[in-house]
PDB file of C-alpha atoms in Angstrom:
ATOM      1  CA  MET A   1     -13.333  19.192  -5.649  1.00 69.00           C
ATOM      2  CA  LEU A   2     -15.972  16.530  -5.022  1.00 76.00           C
ATOM      3  CA  ASP A   3     -14.510  14.349  -7.800  1.00 85.00           C
ATOM      4  CA  GLN A   4     -11.052  14.488  -6.197  1.00 90.00           C
ATOM      5  CA  LEU A   5     -12.539  13.489  -2.866  1.00 92.00           C
ATOM      6  CA  VAL A   6     -14.380  10.545  -4.435  1.00 93.00           C
ATOM      7  CA  VAL A   7     -11.226   9.382  -6.254  1.00 92.00           C
ATOM      8  CA  ALA A   8      -9.111   9.673  -3.092  1.00 92.00           C
ATOM      9  CA  GLY A   9     -11.785   8.001  -0.980  1.00 93.00           C
ATOM     10  CA  GLY A  10     -12.161   5.090  -3.384  1.00 93.00           C
ATOM     11  CA  ALA A  11      -8.381   4.691  -3.509  1.00 92.00           C
ATOM     12  CA  ALA A  12      -8.200   4.717   0.294  1.00 92.00           C
ATOM     13  CA  VAL A  13     -10.856   2.010   0.575  1.00 94.00           C
ATOM     14  CA  VAL A  14      -9.489  -0.414  -2.027  1.00 94.00           C
ATOM     15  CA  GLY A  15      -5.858   0.437  -1.259  1.00 92.00           C
ATOM     16  CA  ALA A  16      -6.296  -0.637   2.349  1.00 91.00           C
ATOM     17  CA  MET A  17      -7.864  -3.998   1.509  1.00 92.00           C
ATOM     18  CA  ALA A  18      -5.647  -6.896   2.656  1.00 88.00           C
ATOM     19  CA  THR A  19      -3.213  -4.524   4.433  1.00 87.00           C
ATOM     20  CA  ASP A  20      -2.446  -3.660   8.049  1.00 85.00           C
ATOM     21  CA  SER A  21      -4.741  -0.626   7.894  1.00 86.00           C
ATOM     22  CA  TRP A  22      -7.747  -2.578   6.603  1.00 91.00           C
ATOM     23  CA  MET A  23      -9.665  -2.912   9.885  1.00 92.00           C
ATOM     24  CA  LEU A  24      -9.417   0.834  10.538  1.00 89.00           C
ATOM     25  CA  VAL A  25     -10.685   1.677   7.045  1.00 91.00           C
ATOM     26  CA  ARG A  26     -13.400  -0.988   7.147  1.00 93.00           C
ATOM     27  CA  THR A  27     -14.700   0.338  10.473  1.00 92.00           C
ATOM     28  CA  ARG A  28     -14.664   3.980   9.326  1.00 91.00           C
ATOM     29  CA  VAL A  29     -16.400   3.253   6.016  1.00 93.00           C
ATOM     30  CA  ALA A  30     -19.071   1.158   7.741  1.00 92.00           C
ATOM     31  CA  GLU A  31     -19.671   3.989  10.242  1.00 90.00           C
ATOM     32  CA  LEU A  32     -19.853   6.515   7.418  1.00 90.00           C
ATOM     33  CA  PHE A  33     -22.603   4.527   5.687  1.00 89.00           C
ATOM     34  CA  ARG A  34     -24.402   3.660   8.954  1.00 87.00           C
ATOM     35  CA  ARG A  35     -24.802   7.325   9.819  1.00 81.00           C
ATOM     36  CA  ARG A  36     -26.406   7.914   6.439  1.00 78.00           C
ATOM     37  CA  GLY A  37     -28.287   4.651   5.868  1.00 75.00           C
ATOM     38  CA  GLY A  38     -28.994   3.108   9.261  1.00 75.00           C
ATOM     39  CA  GLU A  39     -27.965  -0.282  10.534  1.00 80.00           C
ATOM     40  CA  GLU A  40     -29.295  -2.090   7.462  1.00 80.00           C
ATOM     41  CA  GLY A  41     -27.106   0.040   5.217  1.00 78.00           C
ATOM     42  CA  GLN A  42     -24.136  -0.579   7.464  1.00 83.00           C
ATOM     43  CA  LEU A  43     -24.618  -4.364   7.354  1.00 88.00           C
ATOM     44  CA  ALA A  44     -24.854  -4.307   3.553  1.00 89.00           C
ATOM     45  CA  ILE A  45     -21.704  -2.206   3.237  1.00 91.00           C
ATOM     46  CA  GLU A  46     -19.830  -4.380   5.752  1.00 92.00           C
ATOM     47  CA  GLY A  47     -20.733  -7.472   3.725  1.00 93.00           C
ATOM     48  CA  GLN A  48     -19.553  -5.803   0.536  1.00 94.00           C
ATOM     49  CA  LEU A  49     -16.322  -4.615   2.183  1.00 95.00           C
ATOM     50  CA  ASP A  50     -15.582  -8.080   3.582  1.00 95.00           C
ATOM     51  CA  SER A  51     -16.319  -9.771   0.263  1.00 95.00           C
ATOM     52  CA  ASN A  52     -14.134  -7.321  -1.659  1.00 95.00           C
ATOM     53  CA  ALA A  53     -11.259  -7.597   0.834  1.00 95.00           C
ATOM     54  CA  ARG A  54     -11.431 -11.386   0.568  1.00 95.00           C
ATOM     55  CA  LEU A  55     -11.171 -11.124  -3.236  1.00 95.00           C
ATOM     56  CA  VAL A  56      -8.036  -8.978  -2.894  1.00 95.00           C
ATOM     57  CA  ALA A  57      -6.457 -11.238  -0.271  1.00 94.00           C
ATOM     58  CA  GLU A  58      -7.064 -14.422  -2.254  1.00 95.00           C
ATOM     59  CA  ALA A  59      -6.078 -13.057  -5.663  1.00 93.00           C
ATOM     60  CA  ASP A  60      -2.801 -13.841  -7.384  1.00 93.00           C
ATOM     61  CA  ASP A  61      -2.633 -10.153  -8.311  1.00 92.00           C
ATOM     62  CA  GLY A  62      -4.268  -8.092  -5.559  1.00 91.00           C
ATOM     63  CA  ASP A  63      -3.503  -4.807  -7.331  1.00 92.00           C
ATOM     64  CA  GLU A  64      -5.423  -5.922 -10.398  1.00 93.00           C
ATOM     65  CA  VAL A  65      -8.441  -6.733  -8.219  1.00 94.00           C
ATOM     66  CA  ARG A  66      -8.116  -3.363  -6.485  1.00 94.00           C
ATOM     67  CA  GLN A  67      -8.156  -1.608  -9.873  1.00 94.00           C
ATOM     68  CA  THR A  68     -11.325  -3.510 -10.779  1.00 95.00           C
ATOM     69  CA  LEU A  69     -13.007  -2.594  -7.466  1.00 96.00           C
ATOM     70  CA  LEU A  70     -11.962   1.066  -7.521  1.00 94.00           C
ATOM     71  CA  PRO A  71     -14.718   2.396  -9.836  1.00 94.00           C
ATOM     72  CA  MET A  72     -17.384   0.574  -7.810  1.00 95.00           C
ATOM     73  CA  TRP A  73     -16.242   2.199  -4.551  1.00 95.00           C
ATOM     74  CA  GLN A  74     -15.971   5.574  -6.231  1.00 95.00           C
ATOM     75  CA  LEU A  75     -19.578   5.150  -7.369  1.00 95.00           C
ATOM     76  CA  GLN A  76     -20.680   4.172  -3.831  1.00 94.00           C
ATOM     77  CA  LEU A  77     -18.936   7.204  -2.338  1.00 94.00           C
ATOM     78  CA  ARG A  78     -20.229   9.572  -5.035  1.00 95.00           C
ATOM     79  CA  GLU A  79     -23.793   8.428  -4.333  1.00 93.00           C
ATOM     80  CA  LEU A  80     -23.266   8.795  -0.578  1.00 92.00           C
ATOM     81  CA  LEU A  81     -21.991  12.365  -1.017  1.00 93.00           C
ATOM     82  CA  ARG A  82     -24.844  13.195  -3.388  1.00 93.00           C
ATOM     83  CA  ARG A  83     -27.375  12.101  -0.755  1.00 90.00           C
ATOM     84  CA  ASP A  84     -25.492  13.748   2.111  1.00 91.00           C
ATOM     85  CA  PRO A  85     -22.903  16.407   1.195  1.00 92.00           C
ATOM     86  CA  GLU A  86     -22.004  16.785   4.881  1.00 91.00           C
ATOM     87  CA  ALA A  87     -20.395  13.315   4.728  1.00 92.00           C
ATOM     88  CA  ALA A  88     -17.523  14.898   2.764  1.00 94.00           C
ATOM     89  CA  GLU A  89     -15.746  16.063   5.906  1.00 94.00           C
ATOM     90  CA  GLU A  90     -15.922  12.597   7.471  1.00 93.00           C
ATOM     91  CA  LEU A  91     -14.582  11.076   4.243  1.00 94.00           C
ATOM     92  CA  ARG A  92     -11.689  13.586   4.237  1.00 94.00           C
ATOM     93  CA  THR A  93     -10.873  12.567   7.809  1.00 92.00           C
ATOM     94  CA  LEU A  94     -10.865   8.887   6.800  1.00 91.00           C
ATOM     95  CA  ILE A  95      -8.514   9.588   3.888  1.00 91.00           C
ATOM     96  CA  ASP A  96      -6.158  11.552   6.152  1.00 88.00           C
ATOM     97  CA  GLU A  97      -6.112   8.736   8.727  1.00 86.00           C
ATOM     98  CA  VAL A  98      -4.780   6.182   6.256  1.00 81.00           C
ATOM     99  CA  ARG A  99      -2.063   8.428   4.786  1.00 71.00           C
ATOM    100  CA  PRO A 100       1.340   8.704   6.426  1.00 55.00           C
ATOM    101  CA  ALA A 101       2.064  12.108   7.961  1.00 46.00           C
ATOM    102  CA  GLY A 102       3.091  14.706   5.392  1.00 45.00           C
ATOM    103  CA  SER A 103       2.196  12.522   2.437  1.00 48.00           C
ATOM    104  CA  SER A 104      -0.528  12.773  -0.136  1.00 50.00           C
ATOM    105  CA  GLU A 105      -0.078   9.118  -1.052  1.00 52.00           C
ATOM    106  CA  PRO A 106      -1.720   6.138   0.661  1.00 49.00           C
ATOM    107  CA  LYS A 107       0.387   4.207   3.145  1.00 50.00           C
ATOM    108  CA  TRP A 108       1.837   0.969   1.782  1.00 53.00           C
ATOM    109  CA  VAL A 109       3.684  -1.740   3.677  1.00 57.00           C
ATOM    110  CA  GLN A 110       6.158  -4.117   2.068  1.00 60.00           C
ATOM    111  CA  ASP A 111       7.496  -7.205   3.843  1.00 66.00           C
ATOM    112  CA  VAL A 112      10.458  -9.102   2.431  1.00 70.00           C
ATOM    113  CA  VAL A 113      11.509 -12.408   3.945  1.00 75.00           C
ATOM    114  CA  VAL A 114      14.720 -14.062   2.790  1.00 75.00           C
ATOM    115  CA  ARG A 115      15.856 -17.507   3.904  1.00 77.00           C
ATOM    116  CA  ASP A 116      18.429 -20.157   3.114  1.00 79.00           C
ATOM    117  CA  ASN A 117      21.249 -17.945   1.811  1.00 77.00           C
ATOM    118  CA  ALA A 118      18.967 -16.173  -0.654  1.00 77.00           C
ATOM    119  CA  ASN A 119      19.344 -12.556  -1.737  1.00 73.00           C
ATOM    120  CA  ALA A 120      16.743  -9.813  -1.511  1.00 69.00           C
ATOM    121  CA  PHE A 121      16.807  -6.859  -3.865  1.00 62.00           C
ATOM    122  CA  VAL A 122      14.299  -4.271  -2.668  1.00 61.00           C
ATOM    123  CA  VAL A 123      13.307  -0.914  -4.130  1.00 56.00           C
ATOM    124  CA  GLN A 124      11.154   1.374  -1.999  1.00 53.00           C
ATOM    125  CA  GLY A 125      10.524   5.018  -2.677  1.00 53.00           C
ATOM    126  CA  GLY A 126      13.200   5.092  -5.347  1.00 50.00           C
ATOM    127  CA  ASN A 127      15.992   3.811  -3.094  1.00 50.00           C
ATOM    128  CA  ILE A 128      17.879   0.642  -3.940  1.00 52.00           C
ATOM    129  CA  VAL A 129      18.809  -1.356  -0.858  1.00 52.00           C
ATOM    130  CA  ASN A 130      20.876  -4.539  -1.075  1.00 55.00           C
ATOM    131  CA  HIS A 131      21.466  -6.379   2.193  1.00 57.00           C
ATOM    132  CA  HIS A 132      23.856  -9.294   2.363  1.00 56.00           C
ATOM    133  CA  HIS A 133      24.112 -11.217   5.597  1.00 61.00           C
ATOM    134  CA  GLY A 134      26.473 -14.040   6.302  1.00 61.00           C
ATOM    135  CA  ALA A 135      30.111 -14.892   6.828  1.00 59.00           C
ATOM    136  CA  GLY A 136      30.918 -15.788   3.227  1.00 62.00           C
ATOM    137  CA  PRO A 137      31.841 -13.517   0.366  1.00 63.00           C
ATOM    138  CA  VAL A 138      29.230 -11.358  -1.285  1.00 60.00           C
ATOM    139  CA  PRO A 139      27.757 -13.272  -4.250  1.00 61.00           C
ATOM    140  CA  GLY A 140      29.123 -12.056  -7.570  1.00 64.00           C
ATOM    141  CA  ARG A 141      32.263 -10.586  -6.001  1.00 63.00           C
ATOM    142  CA  PRO A 142      35.614 -12.337  -5.711  1.00 63.00           C
ATOM    143  CA  ALA A 143      36.686 -13.335  -2.216  1.00 61.00           C
ATOM    144  CA  GLN A 144      40.060 -11.566  -2.633  1.00 61.00           C
ATOM    145  CA  PRO A 145      40.662  -8.433  -4.688  1.00 57.00           C
ATOM    146  CA  PRO A 146      42.496  -9.144  -7.936  1.00 54.00           C
ATOM    147  CA  GLU A 147      46.188  -8.414  -7.863  1.00 56.00           C
ATOM    148  CA  GLU A 148      46.362  -6.961 -11.341  1.00 54.00           C
ATOM    149  CA  GLU A 149      47.961  -3.569 -11.592  1.00 51.00           C
ATOM    150  CA  GLY A 150      45.801  -0.478 -11.777  1.00 49.00           C
ATOM    151  CA  GLN A 151      42.477  -2.082 -10.984  1.00 49.00           C
ATOM    152  CA  PHE A 152      41.905  -1.177  -7.345  1.00 48.00           C
ATOM    153  CA  GLY A 153      43.378   1.633  -5.270  1.00 49.00           C
ATOM    154  CA  GLY A 154      47.105   2.090  -5.353  1.00 48.00           C
ATOM    155  CA  ASP A 155      49.632   4.735  -4.652  1.00 50.00           C
ATOM    156  CA  GLY A 156      49.132   6.744  -7.827  1.00 50.00           C
ATOM    157  CA  ASN A 157      51.827   4.960  -9.846  1.00 50.00           C
ATOM    158  CA  GLY A 158      49.500   2.415 -11.474  1.00 49.00           C
ATOM    159  CA  ARG A 159      50.336  -0.406  -9.072  1.00 49.00           C
ATOM    160  CA  ALA A 160      47.655  -2.110  -6.970  1.00 47.00           C
ATOM    161  CA  ALA A 161      47.673  -1.525  -3.247  1.00 48.00           C
ATOM    162  CA  ARG A 162      48.620  -4.550  -1.164  1.00 47.00           C
TER     163      ARG A 162
END
């Protein structure tokens, strides 16, 4: 059970880096360590959190950096829980705060910005969403339906509807 908590806690910490929930997680983690290591411990952890978040934000591949940082934060949390097993409940609360309601997965935010007649193809949670905005025809589709028999609609006799 402790291993699952450490894995989830580490994932919550590094998963929140460079996201909208980062300041909440940073504050909670710093408080968690301050209560167990005093102000000096809190300052050290805050410095480490800020440095790690900066690495994620500035990286070309933030997820790769998160994967590299994950074992380090799991080690930090494992050591914290070894020294003070009562910190487990506070860590559980932190993990629950950064998860969306009813989910066991961390909360992720995706922003897609499309300009200048570009297309955006977005997949979130297994759903494919294709939005086309504008007055012109949808790219890749003819402006008028073809008038060949039997291709679109009809009255059941093989002729195209007009």
